[in-house]
mmCIF file of C-alpha atoms in Angstrom:
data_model
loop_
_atom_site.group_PDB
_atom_site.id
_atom_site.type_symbol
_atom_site.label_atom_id
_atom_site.label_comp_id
_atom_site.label_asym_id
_atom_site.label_seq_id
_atom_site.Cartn_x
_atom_site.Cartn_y
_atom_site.Cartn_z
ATOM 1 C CA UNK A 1 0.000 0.000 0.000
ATOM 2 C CA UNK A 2 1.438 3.808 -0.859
ATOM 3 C CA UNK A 3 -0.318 6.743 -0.617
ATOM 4 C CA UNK A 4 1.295 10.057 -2.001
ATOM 5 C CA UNK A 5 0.779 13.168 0.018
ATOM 6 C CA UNK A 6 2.471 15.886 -2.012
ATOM 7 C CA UNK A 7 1.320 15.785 -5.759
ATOM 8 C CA UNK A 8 -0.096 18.611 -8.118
ATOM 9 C CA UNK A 9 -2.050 19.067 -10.631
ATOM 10 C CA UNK A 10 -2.439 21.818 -13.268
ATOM 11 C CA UNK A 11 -0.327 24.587 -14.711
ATOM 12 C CA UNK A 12 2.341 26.408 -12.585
ATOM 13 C CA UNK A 13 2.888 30.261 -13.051
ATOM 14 C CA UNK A 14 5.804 30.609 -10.290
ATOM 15 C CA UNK A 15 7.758 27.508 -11.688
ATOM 16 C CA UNK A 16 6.700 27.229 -15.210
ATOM 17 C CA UNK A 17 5.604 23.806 -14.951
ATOM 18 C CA UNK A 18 2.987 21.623 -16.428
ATOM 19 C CA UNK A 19 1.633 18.758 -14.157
ATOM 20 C CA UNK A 20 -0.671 16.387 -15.583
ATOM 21 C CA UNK A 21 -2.849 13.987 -15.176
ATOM 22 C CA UNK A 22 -1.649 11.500 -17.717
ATOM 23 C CA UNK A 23 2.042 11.790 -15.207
ATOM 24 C CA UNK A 24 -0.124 10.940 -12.541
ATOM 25 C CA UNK A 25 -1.768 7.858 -14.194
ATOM 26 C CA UNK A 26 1.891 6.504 -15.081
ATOM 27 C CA UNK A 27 2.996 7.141 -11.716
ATOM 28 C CA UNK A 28 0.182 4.683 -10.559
ATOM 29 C CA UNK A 29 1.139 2.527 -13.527
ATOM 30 C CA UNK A 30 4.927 2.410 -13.104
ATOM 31 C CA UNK A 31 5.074 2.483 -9.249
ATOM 32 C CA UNK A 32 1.857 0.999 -7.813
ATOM 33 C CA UNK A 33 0.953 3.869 -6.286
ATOM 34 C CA UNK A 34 -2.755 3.137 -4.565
ATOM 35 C CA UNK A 35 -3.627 6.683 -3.712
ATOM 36 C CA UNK A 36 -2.711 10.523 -4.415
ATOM 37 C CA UNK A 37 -3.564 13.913 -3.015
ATOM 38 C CA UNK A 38 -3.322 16.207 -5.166
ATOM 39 C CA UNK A 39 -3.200 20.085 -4.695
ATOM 40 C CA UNK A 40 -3.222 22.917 -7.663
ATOM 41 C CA UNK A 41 -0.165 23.768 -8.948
ATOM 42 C CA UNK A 42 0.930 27.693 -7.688
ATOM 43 C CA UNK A 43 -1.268 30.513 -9.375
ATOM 44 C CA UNK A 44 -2.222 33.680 -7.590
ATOM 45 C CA UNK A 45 -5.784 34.722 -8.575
ATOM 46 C CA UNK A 46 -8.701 33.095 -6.935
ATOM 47 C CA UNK A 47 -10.074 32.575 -10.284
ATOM 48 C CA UNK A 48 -6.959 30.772 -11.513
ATOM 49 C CA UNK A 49 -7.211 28.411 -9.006
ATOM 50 C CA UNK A 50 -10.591 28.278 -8.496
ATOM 51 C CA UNK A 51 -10.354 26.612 -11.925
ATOM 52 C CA UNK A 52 -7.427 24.248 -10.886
ATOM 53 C CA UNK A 53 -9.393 23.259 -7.492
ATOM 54 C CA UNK A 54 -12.250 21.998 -9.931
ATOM 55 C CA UNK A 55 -9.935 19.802 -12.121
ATOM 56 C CA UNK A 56 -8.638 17.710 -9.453
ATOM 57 C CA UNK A 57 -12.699 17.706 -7.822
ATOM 58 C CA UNK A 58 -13.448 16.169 -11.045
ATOM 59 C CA UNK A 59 -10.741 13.978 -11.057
ATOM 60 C CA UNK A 60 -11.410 12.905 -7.245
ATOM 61 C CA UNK A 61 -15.396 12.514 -8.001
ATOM 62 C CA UNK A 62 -14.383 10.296 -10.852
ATOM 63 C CA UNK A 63 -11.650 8.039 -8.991
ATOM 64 C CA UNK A 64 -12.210 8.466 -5.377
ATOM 65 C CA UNK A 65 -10.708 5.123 -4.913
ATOM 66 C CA UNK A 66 -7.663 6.523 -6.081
ATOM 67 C CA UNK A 67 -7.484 10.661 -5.347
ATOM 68 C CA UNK A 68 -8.233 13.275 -2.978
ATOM 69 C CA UNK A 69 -7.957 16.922 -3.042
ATOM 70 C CA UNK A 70 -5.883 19.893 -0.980
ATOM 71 C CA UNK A 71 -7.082 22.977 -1.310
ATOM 72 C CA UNK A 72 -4.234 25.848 -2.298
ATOM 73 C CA UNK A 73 -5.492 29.409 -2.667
ATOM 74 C CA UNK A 74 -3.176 32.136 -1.992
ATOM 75 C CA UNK A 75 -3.176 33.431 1.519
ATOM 76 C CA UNK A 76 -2.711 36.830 0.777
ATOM 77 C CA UNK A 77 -6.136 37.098 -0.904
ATOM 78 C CA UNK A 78 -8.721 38.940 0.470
ATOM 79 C CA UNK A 79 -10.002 37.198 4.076
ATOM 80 C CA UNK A 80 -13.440 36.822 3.109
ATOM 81 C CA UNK A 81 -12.387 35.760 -0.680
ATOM 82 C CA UNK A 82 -9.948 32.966 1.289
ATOM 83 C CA UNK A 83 -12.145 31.692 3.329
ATOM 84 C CA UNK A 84 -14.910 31.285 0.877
ATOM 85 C CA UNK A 85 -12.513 28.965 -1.362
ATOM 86 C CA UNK A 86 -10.940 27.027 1.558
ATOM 87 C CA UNK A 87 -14.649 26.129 2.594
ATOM 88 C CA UNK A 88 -15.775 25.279 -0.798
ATOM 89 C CA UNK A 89 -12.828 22.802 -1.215
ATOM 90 C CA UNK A 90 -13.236 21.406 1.952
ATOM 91 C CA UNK A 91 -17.147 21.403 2.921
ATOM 92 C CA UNK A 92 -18.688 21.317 -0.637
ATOM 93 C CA UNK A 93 -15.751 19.150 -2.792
ATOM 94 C CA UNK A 94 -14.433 16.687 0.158
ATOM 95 C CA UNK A 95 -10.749 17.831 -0.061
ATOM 96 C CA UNK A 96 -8.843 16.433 2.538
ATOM 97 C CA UNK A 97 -6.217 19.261 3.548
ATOM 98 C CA UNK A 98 -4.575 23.202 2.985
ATOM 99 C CA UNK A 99 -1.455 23.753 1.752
ATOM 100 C CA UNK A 100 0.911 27.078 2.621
ATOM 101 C CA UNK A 101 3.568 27.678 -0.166
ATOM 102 C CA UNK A 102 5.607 29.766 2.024
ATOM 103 C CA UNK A 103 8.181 31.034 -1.199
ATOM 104 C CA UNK A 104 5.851 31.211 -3.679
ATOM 105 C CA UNK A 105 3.000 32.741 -2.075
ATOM 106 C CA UNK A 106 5.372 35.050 -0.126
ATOM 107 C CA UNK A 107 3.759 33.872 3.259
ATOM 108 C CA UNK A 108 5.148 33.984 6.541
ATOM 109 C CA UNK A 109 3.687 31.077 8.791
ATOM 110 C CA UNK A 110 3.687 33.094 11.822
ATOM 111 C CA UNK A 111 2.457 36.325 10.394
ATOM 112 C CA UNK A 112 -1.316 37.891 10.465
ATOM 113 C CA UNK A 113 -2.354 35.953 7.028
ATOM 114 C CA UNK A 114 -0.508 32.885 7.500
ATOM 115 C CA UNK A 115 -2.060 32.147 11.158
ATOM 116 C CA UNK A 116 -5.977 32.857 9.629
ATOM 117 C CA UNK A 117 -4.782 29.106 7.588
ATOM 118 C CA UNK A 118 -4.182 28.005 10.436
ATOM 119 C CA UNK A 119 -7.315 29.481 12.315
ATOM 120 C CA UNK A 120 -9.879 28.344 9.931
ATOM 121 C CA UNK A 121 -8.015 24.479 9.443
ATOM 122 C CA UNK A 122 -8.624 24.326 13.366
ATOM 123 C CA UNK A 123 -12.474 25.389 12.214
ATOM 124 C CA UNK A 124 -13.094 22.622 9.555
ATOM 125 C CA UNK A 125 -11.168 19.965 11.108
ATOM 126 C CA UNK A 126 -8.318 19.405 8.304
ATOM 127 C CA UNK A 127 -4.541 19.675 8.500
ATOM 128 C CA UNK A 128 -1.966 22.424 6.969
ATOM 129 C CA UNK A 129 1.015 21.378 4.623
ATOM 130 C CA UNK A 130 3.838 23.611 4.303
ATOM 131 C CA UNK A 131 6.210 24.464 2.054
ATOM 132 C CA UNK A 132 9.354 24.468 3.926
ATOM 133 C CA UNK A 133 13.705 24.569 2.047
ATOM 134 C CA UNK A 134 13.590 26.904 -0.254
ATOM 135 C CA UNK A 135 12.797 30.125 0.012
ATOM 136 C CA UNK A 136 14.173 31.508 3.162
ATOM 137 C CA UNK A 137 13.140 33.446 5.235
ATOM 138 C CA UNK A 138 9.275 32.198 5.003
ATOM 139 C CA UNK A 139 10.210 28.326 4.635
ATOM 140 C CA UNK A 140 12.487 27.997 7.648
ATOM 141 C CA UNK A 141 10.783 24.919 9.801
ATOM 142 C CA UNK A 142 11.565 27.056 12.952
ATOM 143 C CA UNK A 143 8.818 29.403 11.862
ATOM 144 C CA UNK A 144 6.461 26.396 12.812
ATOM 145 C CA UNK A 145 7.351 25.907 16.578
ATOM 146 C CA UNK A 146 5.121 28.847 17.636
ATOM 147 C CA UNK A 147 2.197 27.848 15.479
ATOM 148 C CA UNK A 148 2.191 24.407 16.385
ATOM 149 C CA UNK A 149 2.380 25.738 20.031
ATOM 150 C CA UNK A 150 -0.476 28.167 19.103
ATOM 151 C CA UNK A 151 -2.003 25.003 17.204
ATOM 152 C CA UNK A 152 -1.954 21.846 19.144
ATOM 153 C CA UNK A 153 -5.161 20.803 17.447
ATOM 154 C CA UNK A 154 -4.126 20.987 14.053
ATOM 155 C CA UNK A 155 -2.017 18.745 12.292
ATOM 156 C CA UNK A 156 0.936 20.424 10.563
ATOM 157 C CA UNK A 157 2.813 18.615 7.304
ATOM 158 C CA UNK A 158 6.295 19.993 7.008
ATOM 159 C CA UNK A 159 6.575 19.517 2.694
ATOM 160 C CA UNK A 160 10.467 18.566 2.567
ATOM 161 C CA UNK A 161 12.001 18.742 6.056
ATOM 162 C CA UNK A 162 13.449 21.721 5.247
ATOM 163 C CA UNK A 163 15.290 20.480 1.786
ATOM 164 C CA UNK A 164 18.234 19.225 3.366
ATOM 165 C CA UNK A 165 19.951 22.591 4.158
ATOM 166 C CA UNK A 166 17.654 23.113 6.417
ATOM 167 C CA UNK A 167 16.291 19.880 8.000
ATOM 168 C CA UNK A 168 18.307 20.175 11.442
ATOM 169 C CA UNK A 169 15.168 22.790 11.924
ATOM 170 C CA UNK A 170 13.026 20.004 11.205
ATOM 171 C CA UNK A 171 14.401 17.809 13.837
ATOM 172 C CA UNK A 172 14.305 20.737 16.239
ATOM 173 C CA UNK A 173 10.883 21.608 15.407
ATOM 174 C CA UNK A 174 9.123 18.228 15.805
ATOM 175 C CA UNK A 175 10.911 16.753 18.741
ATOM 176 C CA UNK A 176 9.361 18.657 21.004
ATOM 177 C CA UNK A 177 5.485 19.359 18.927
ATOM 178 C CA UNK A 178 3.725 16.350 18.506
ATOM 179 C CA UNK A 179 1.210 17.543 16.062
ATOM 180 C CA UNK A 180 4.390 18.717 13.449
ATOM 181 C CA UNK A 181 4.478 15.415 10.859
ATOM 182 C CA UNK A 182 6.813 15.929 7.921
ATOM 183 C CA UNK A 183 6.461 14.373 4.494
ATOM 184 C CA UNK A 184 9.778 13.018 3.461
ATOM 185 C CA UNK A 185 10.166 14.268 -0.198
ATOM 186 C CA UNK A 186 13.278 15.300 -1.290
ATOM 187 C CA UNK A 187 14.709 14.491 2.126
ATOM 188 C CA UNK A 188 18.342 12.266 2.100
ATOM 189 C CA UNK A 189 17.501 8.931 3.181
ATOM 190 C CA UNK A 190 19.822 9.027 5.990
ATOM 191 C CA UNK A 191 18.233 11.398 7.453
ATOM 192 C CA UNK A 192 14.779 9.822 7.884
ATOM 193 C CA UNK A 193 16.438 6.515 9.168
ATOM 194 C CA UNK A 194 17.780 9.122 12.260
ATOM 195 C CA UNK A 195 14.545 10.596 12.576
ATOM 196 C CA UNK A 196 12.210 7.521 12.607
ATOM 197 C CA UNK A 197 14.354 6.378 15.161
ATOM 198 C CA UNK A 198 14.456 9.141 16.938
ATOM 199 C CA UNK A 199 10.585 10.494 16.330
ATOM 200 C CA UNK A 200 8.891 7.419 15.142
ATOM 201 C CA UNK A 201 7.394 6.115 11.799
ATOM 202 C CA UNK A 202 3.847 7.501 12.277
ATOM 203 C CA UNK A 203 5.401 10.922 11.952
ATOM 204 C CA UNK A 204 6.615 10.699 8.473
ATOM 205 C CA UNK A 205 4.754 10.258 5.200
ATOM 206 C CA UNK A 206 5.898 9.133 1.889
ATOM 207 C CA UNK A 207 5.283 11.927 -1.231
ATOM 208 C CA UNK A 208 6.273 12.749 -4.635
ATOM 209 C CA UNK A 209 6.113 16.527 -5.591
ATOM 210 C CA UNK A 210 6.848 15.633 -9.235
ATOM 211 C CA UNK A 211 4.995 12.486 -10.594
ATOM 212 C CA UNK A 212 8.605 11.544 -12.408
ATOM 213 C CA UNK A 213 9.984 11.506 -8.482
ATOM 214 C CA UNK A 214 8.641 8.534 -7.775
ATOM 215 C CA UNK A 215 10.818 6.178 -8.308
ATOM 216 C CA UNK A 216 13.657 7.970 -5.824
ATOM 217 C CA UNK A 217 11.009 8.241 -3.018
ATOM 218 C CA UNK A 218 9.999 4.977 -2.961
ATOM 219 C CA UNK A 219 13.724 3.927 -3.497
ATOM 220 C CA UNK A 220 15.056 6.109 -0.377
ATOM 221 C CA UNK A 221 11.716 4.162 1.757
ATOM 222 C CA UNK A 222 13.203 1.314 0.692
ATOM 223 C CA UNK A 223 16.555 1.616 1.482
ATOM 224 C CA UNK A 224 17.365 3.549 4.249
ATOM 225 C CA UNK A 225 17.794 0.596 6.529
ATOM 226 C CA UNK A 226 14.401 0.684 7.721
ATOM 227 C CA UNK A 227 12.569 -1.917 9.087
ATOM 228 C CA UNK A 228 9.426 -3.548 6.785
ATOM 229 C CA UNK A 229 6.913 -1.894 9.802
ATOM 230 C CA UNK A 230 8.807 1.520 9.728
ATOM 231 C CA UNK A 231 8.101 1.689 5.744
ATOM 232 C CA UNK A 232 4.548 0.705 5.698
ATOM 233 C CA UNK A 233 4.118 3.864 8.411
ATOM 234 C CA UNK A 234 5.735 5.915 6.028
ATOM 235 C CA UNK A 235 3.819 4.324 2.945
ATOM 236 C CA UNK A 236 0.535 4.390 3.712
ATOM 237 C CA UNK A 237 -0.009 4.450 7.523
ATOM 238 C CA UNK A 238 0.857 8.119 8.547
ATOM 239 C CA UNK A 239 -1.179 8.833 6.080
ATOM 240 C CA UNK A 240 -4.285 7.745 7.089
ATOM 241 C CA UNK A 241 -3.536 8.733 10.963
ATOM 242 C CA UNK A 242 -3.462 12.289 9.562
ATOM 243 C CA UNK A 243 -5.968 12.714 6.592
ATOM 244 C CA UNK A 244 -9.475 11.631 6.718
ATOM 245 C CA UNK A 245 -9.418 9.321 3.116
ATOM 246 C CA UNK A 246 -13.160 8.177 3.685
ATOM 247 C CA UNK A 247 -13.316 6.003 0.407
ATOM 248 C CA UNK A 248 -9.861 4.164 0.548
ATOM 249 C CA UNK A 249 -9.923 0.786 1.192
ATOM 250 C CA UNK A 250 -7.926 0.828 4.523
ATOM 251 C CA UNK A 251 -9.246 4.051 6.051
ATOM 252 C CA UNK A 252 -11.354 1.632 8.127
ATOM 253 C CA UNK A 253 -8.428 0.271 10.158
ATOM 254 C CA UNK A 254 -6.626 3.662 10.305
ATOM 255 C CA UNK A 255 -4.216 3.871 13.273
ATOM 256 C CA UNK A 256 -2.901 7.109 14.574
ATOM 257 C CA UNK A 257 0.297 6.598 16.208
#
């Protein structure tokens, strides 16, 4: 079992990237990947991505077996214009999560419209990914120990663990914040054997970022020297402890470490 946490979909105006659908189908093809949550690839309008959040809906109403969506508007629009999209996503399409893209959205965790994420996540029950490596000052980890103190409710995905330059944060920030989880993607292996023996499994979670990715991810899971039960936490476990994935298969017997 594998479920990706960190995949787009759609056309990216900060990176000039095109992520697809048809990369996400041979993802599932070439690596067996069961599940995917994908979020809209980073556009600033909320009609830009008002039109991305409805792709991957219609993608997740057709599959649900096989996606779920994270919503991804930028923070810095209007409150009233935020909320309205984060609510859609989450009350009216089913997604599943809200992602902060510290660097691209120019968003500092800890400042007045970073902590309203945070504030309305608490409201709908969902957890916050964030964009963490590059793109300092914003994507420092650090910046997450007062918010998950501020937060204890909410679960909070550190995307990357800092991008190795800055994972020592990462370390830092979790040990001591129970509700910080970090998805492992483009994280050096070594690393997340330290960590998982050090934090635990259930505290990491396996993702891709880019569909063509895959293949390292998986290959880091598999060997970092980690035991067959550490792997399926990072797999597909974690997952399921931290997003609500109503139609997969497991969800059922979901354990939250």
């Amino acid at each position: 079992m594998i479920i990706d946490v960190h995949a787009h979909l759609g056309y990216d105006r900060v990176f000039d990237e095109d992520f697809t659908e048809q990369e996400q189908w041979e993802k599932i093809r070439q690596y067996g990947i069961d599940f995917t949550i994908l979020q809209p690839a980073l556009v600033h309008t909320v009609e830009e991505v008002r039109h991305q959040h409805d792709a991957i809906y219609e993608l997740c109403r057709k599959h649900p077996d096989k996606f779920a969506g994270m919503a991804n508007p930028n923070p810095h629009l209007p409150d009233a214009e935020y909320e309205r999209e984060i609510r859609r996503c989450v009350e009216e399409m089913g997604f599943v999560g809200i992602k902060i893209h510290t660097s691209a959205h120019g968003v500092n965790p800890m400042g007045r419209d970073g902590l309203r994420v945070f504030e309305l996540a608490r409201t709908l029950g969902v957890p916050v990914m964030v964009h963490t490596g590059a793109g300092i000052p914003f994507a420092n980890p650090s910046h997450l120990i007062p918010v998950a103190q501020q937060f204890p409710d909410v679960k909070i995905v550190i995307a990357h663990c800092g991008m190795m330059v800055l994972a020592g944060e990462t370390y830092i920030a979790m040990k001591d914040h129970p509700n910080l989880y970090a998805d492992i993607t483009w994280t050096g292996g070594f690393l997340i054997r330290h960590w998982v023996h050090e934090l635990g499994a259930h505290r990491f979670l396996f993702g891709t970022d880019h569909a063509d990715n895959a293949g390292t991810e998986l290959g880091k899971v598999r060997t970092s020297g980690l035991t067959e039960d550490d792997q399926q936490w990072i797999l597909y476990k974690s997952a399921l402890g931290v997003y609500d994935i109503p139609s997969h298969p497991e969800a059922e017997g979901r354990a939250i470490g």
